[in-house]
PDB file of C-alpha atoms in Angstrom:
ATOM      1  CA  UNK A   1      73.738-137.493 126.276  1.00 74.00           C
ATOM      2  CA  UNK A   2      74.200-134.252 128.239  1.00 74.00           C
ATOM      3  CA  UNK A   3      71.209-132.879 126.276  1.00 73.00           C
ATOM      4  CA  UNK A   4      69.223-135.818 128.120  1.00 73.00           C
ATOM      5  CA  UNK A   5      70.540-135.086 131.229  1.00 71.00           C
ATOM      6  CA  UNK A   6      70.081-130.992 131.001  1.00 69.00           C
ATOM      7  CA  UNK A   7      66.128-131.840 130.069  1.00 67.00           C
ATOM      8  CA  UNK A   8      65.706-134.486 132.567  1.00 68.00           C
ATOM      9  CA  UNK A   9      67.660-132.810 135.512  1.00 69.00           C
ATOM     10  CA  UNK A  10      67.817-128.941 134.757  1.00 67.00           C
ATOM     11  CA  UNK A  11      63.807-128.724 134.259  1.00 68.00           C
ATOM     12  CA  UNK A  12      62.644-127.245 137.285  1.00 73.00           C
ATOM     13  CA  UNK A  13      62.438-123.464 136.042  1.00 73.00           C
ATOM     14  CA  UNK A  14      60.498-124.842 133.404  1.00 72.00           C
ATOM     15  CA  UNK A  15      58.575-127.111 135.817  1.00 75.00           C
ATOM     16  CA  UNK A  16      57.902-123.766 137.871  1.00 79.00           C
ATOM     17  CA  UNK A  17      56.663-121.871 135.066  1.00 77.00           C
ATOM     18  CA  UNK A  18      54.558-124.708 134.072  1.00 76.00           C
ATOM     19  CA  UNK A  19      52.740-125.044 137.631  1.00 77.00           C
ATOM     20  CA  UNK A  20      52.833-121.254 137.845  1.00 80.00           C
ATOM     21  CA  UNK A  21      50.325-121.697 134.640  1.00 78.00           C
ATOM     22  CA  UNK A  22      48.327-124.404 136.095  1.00 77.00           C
ATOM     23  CA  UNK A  23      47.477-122.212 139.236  1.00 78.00           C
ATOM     24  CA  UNK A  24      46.716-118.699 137.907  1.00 79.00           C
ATOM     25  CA  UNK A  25      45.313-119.306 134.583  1.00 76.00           C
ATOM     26  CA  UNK A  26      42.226-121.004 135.957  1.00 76.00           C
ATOM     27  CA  UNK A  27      39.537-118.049 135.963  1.00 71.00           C
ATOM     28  CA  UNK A  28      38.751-116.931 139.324  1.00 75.00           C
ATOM     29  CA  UNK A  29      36.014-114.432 140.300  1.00 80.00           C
ATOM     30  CA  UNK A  30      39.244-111.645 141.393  1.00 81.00           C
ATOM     31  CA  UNK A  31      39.447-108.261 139.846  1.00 85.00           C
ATOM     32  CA  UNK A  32      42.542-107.727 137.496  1.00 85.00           C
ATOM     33  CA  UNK A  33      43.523-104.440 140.008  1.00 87.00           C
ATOM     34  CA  UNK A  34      43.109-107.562 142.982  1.00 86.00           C
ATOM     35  CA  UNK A  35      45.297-109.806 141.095  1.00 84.00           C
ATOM     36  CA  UNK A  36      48.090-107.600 140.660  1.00 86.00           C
ATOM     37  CA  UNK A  37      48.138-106.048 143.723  1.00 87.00           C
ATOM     38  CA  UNK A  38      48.371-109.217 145.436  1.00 84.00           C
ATOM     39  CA  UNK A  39      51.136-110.917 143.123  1.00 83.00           C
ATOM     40  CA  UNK A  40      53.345-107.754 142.288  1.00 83.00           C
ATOM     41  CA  UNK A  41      53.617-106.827 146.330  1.00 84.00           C
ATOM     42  CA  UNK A  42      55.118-110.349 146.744  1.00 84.00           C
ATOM     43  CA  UNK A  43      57.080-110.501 143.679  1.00 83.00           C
ATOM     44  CA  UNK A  44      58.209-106.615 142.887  1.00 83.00           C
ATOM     45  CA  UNK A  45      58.879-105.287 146.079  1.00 86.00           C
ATOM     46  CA  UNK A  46      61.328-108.277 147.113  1.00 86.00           C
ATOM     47  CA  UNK A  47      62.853-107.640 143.715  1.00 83.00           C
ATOM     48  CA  UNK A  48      63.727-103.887 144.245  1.00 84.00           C
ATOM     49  CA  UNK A  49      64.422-105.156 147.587  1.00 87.00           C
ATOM     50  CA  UNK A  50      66.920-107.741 147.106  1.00 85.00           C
ATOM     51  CA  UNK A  51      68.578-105.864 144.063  1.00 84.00           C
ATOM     52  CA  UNK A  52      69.433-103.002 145.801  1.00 86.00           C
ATOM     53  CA  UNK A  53      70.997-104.943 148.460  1.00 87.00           C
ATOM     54  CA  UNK A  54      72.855-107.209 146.154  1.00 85.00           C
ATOM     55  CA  UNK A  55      74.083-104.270 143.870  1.00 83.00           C
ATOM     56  CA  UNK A  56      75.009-102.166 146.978  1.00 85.00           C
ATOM     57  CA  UNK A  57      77.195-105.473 148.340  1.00 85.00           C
ATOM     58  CA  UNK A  58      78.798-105.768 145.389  1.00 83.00           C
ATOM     59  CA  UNK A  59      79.741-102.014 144.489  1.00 81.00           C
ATOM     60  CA  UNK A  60      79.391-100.227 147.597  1.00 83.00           C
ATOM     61  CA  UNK A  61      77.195 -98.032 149.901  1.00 86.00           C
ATOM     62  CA  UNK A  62      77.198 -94.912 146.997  1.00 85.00           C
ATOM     63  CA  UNK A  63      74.461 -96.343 145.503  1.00 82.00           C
ATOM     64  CA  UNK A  64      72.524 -95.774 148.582  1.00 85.00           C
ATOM     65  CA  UNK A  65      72.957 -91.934 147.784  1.00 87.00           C
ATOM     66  CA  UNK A  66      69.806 -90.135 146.622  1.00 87.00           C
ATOM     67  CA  UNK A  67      72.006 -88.890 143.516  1.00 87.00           C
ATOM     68  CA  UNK A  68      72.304 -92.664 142.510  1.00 86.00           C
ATOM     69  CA  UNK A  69      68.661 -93.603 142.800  1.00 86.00           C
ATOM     70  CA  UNK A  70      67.394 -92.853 139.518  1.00 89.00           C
ATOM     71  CA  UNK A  71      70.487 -94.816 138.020  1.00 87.00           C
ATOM     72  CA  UNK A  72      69.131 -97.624 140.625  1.00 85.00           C
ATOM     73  CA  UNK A  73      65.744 -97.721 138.949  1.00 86.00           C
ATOM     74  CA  UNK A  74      66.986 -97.337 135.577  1.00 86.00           C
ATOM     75  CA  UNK A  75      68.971-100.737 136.426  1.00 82.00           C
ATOM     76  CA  UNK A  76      66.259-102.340 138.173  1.00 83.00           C
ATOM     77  CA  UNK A  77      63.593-101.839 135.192  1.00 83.00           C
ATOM     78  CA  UNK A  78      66.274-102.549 132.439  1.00 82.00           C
ATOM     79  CA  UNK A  79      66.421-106.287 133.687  1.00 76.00           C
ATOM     80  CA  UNK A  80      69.089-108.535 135.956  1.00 72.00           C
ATOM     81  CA  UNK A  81      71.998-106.743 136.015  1.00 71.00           C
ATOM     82  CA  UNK A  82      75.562-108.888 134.450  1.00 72.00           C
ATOM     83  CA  UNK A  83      76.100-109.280 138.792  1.00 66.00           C
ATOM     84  CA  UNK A  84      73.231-111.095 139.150  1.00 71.00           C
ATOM     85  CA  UNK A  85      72.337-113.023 136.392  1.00 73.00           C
ATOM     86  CA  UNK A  86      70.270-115.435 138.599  1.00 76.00           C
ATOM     87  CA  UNK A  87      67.646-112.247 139.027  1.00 79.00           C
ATOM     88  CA  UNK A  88      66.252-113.284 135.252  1.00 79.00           C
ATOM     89  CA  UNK A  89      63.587-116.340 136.588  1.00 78.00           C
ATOM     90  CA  UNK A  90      61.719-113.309 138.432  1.00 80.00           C
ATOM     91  CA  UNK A  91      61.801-110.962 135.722  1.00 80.00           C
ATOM     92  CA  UNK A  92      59.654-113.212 133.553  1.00 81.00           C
ATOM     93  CA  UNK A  93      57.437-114.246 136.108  1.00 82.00           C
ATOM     94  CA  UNK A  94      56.508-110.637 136.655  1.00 83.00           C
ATOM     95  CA  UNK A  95      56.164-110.470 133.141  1.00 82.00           C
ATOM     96  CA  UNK A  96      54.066-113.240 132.960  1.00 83.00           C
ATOM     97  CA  UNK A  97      51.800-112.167 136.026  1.00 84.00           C
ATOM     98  CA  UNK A  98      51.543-109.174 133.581  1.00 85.00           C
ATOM     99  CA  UNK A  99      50.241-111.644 130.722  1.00 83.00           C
ATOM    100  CA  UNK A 100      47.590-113.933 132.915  1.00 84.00           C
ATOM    101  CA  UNK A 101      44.993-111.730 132.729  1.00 85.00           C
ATOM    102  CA  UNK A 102      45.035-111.578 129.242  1.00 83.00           C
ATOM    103  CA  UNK A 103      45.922-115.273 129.411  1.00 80.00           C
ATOM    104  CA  UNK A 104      43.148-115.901 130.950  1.00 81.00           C
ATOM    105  CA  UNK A 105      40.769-114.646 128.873  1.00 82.00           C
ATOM    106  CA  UNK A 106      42.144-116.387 125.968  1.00 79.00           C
ATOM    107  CA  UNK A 107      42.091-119.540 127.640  1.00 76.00           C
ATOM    108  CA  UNK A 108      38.879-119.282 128.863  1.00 79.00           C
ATOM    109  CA  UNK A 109      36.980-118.199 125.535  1.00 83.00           C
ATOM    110  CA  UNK A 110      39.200-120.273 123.160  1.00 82.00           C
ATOM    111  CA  UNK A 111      37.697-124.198 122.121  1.00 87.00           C
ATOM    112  CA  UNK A 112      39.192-127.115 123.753  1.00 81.00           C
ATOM    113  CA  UNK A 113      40.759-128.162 120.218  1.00 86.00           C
ATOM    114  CA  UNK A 114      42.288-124.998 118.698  1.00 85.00           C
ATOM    115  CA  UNK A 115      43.575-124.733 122.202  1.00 78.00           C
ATOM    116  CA  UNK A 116      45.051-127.772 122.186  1.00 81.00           C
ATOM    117  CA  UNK A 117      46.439-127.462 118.756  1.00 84.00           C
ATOM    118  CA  UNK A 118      48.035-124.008 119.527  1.00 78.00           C
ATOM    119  CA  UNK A 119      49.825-125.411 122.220  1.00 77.00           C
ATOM    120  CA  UNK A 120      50.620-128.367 119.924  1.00 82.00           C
ATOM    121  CA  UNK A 121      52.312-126.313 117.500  1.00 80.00           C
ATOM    122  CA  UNK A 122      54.265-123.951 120.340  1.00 76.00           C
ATOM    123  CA  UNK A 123      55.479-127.519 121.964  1.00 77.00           C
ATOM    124  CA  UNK A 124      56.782-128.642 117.749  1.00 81.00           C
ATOM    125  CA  UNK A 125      58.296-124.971 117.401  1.00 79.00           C
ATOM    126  CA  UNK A 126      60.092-124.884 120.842  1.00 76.00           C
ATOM    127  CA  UNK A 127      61.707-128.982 120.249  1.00 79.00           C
ATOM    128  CA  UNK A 128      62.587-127.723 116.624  1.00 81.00           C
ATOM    129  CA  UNK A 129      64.247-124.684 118.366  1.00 79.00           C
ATOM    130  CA  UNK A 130      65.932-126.850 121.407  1.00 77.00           C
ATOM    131  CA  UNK A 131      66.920-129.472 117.985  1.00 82.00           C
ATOM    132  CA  UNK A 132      68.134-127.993 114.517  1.00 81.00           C
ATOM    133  CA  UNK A 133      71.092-126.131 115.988  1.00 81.00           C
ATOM    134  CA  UNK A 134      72.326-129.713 116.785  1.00 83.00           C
ATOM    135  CA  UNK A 135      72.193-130.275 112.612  1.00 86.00           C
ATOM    136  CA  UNK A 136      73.385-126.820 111.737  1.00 84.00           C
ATOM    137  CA  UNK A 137      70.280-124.967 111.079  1.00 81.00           C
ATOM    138  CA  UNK A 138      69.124-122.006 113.379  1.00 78.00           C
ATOM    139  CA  UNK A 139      65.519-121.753 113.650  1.00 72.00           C
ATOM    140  CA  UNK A 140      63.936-118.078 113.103  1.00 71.00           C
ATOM    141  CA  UNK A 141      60.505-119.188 115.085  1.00 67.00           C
ATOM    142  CA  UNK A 142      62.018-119.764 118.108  1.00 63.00           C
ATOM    143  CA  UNK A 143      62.681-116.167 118.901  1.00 60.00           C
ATOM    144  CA  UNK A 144      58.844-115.236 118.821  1.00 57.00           C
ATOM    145  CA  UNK A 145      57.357-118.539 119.980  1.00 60.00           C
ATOM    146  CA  UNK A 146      60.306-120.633 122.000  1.00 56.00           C
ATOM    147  CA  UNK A 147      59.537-118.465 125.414  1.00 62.00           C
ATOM    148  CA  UNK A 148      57.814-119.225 128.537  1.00 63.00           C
ATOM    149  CA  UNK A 149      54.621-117.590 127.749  1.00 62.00           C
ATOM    150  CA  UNK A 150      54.029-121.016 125.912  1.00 61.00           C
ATOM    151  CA  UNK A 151      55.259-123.200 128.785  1.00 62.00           C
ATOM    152  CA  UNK A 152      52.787-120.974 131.062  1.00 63.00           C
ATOM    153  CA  UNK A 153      50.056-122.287 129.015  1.00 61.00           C
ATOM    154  CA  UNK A 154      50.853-125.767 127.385  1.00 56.00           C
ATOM    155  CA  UNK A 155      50.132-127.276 131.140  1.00 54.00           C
ATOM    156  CA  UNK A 156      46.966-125.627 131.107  1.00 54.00           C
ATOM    157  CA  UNK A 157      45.892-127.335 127.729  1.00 52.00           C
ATOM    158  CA  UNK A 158      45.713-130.929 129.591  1.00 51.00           C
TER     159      UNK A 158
END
């Protein structure tokens, strides 16, 4: 029952993704230098933004120091540090703005129905991933397929 509940009321980072697909993989007559510029100044910079001020509230004004700065980057580009775990939602939508133009392509060039059977067989991997742990058996698929690269496209395949 609380598996039903998680999927029906926990869904919105996977409802974001989702939409997040819908509106960028469409192709649109924008360079790929364009696209990134645009989507990394409002996604990146916040993110080194925000992190430093949330790292430097938590352990103090040293790491404002220029001796701590390359210790700051190496935290920022190793992922969302154990104090703010809640960073990890915009660490894979920059990595997925990294993906879309390559998305994109693929998308575009790929038939209607192997499309839609890729995405058919990502959705079976990911509910055999979310399911066999409940019988005892841990999927091995799941770690190269169960991601949200494939809920960035399976909205895109309708």
């Amino acid at each position: 029952m609380l598996t039903i509940f998680n999927f029906i009321f926990l869904s919105c980072n996977l409802l974001f993704v989702m939409l997040s697909g819908a509106l960028l993989l469409p192709v649109k007559n924008e360079s790929i230098g364009n696209f990134f510029r645009k989507r990394f100044t409002k996604v990146a910079i916040p993110l080194v933004v925000y992190y430093i001020l949330y790292i430097v509230a938590k352990e103090g004004l040293v790491w404002l120091r220029p001796d701590h700065w390359i210790l700051m980057l190496r935290r920022i580009l190793t992922g969302a540090p154990m104090e703010a775990p809640h960073f990890w939602l915009v660490y894979v939508i920059i990595w997925l703005y990294v993906l879309t133009p390559f998305m994109r392509y693929i998308v575009h060039n790929i038939p209607d129905t192997v499309l839609s059977g890729v995405i058919g067989v990502v959705f079976a991997i990911c509910a055999l991933d979310t399911y066999l742990p409940l019988y005892g058996i841990n999927s091995v698929f799941g770690i190269v397929v169960d991601s949200y690269a494939g809920t960035f496209t399976w909205i895109f395949s309708f």
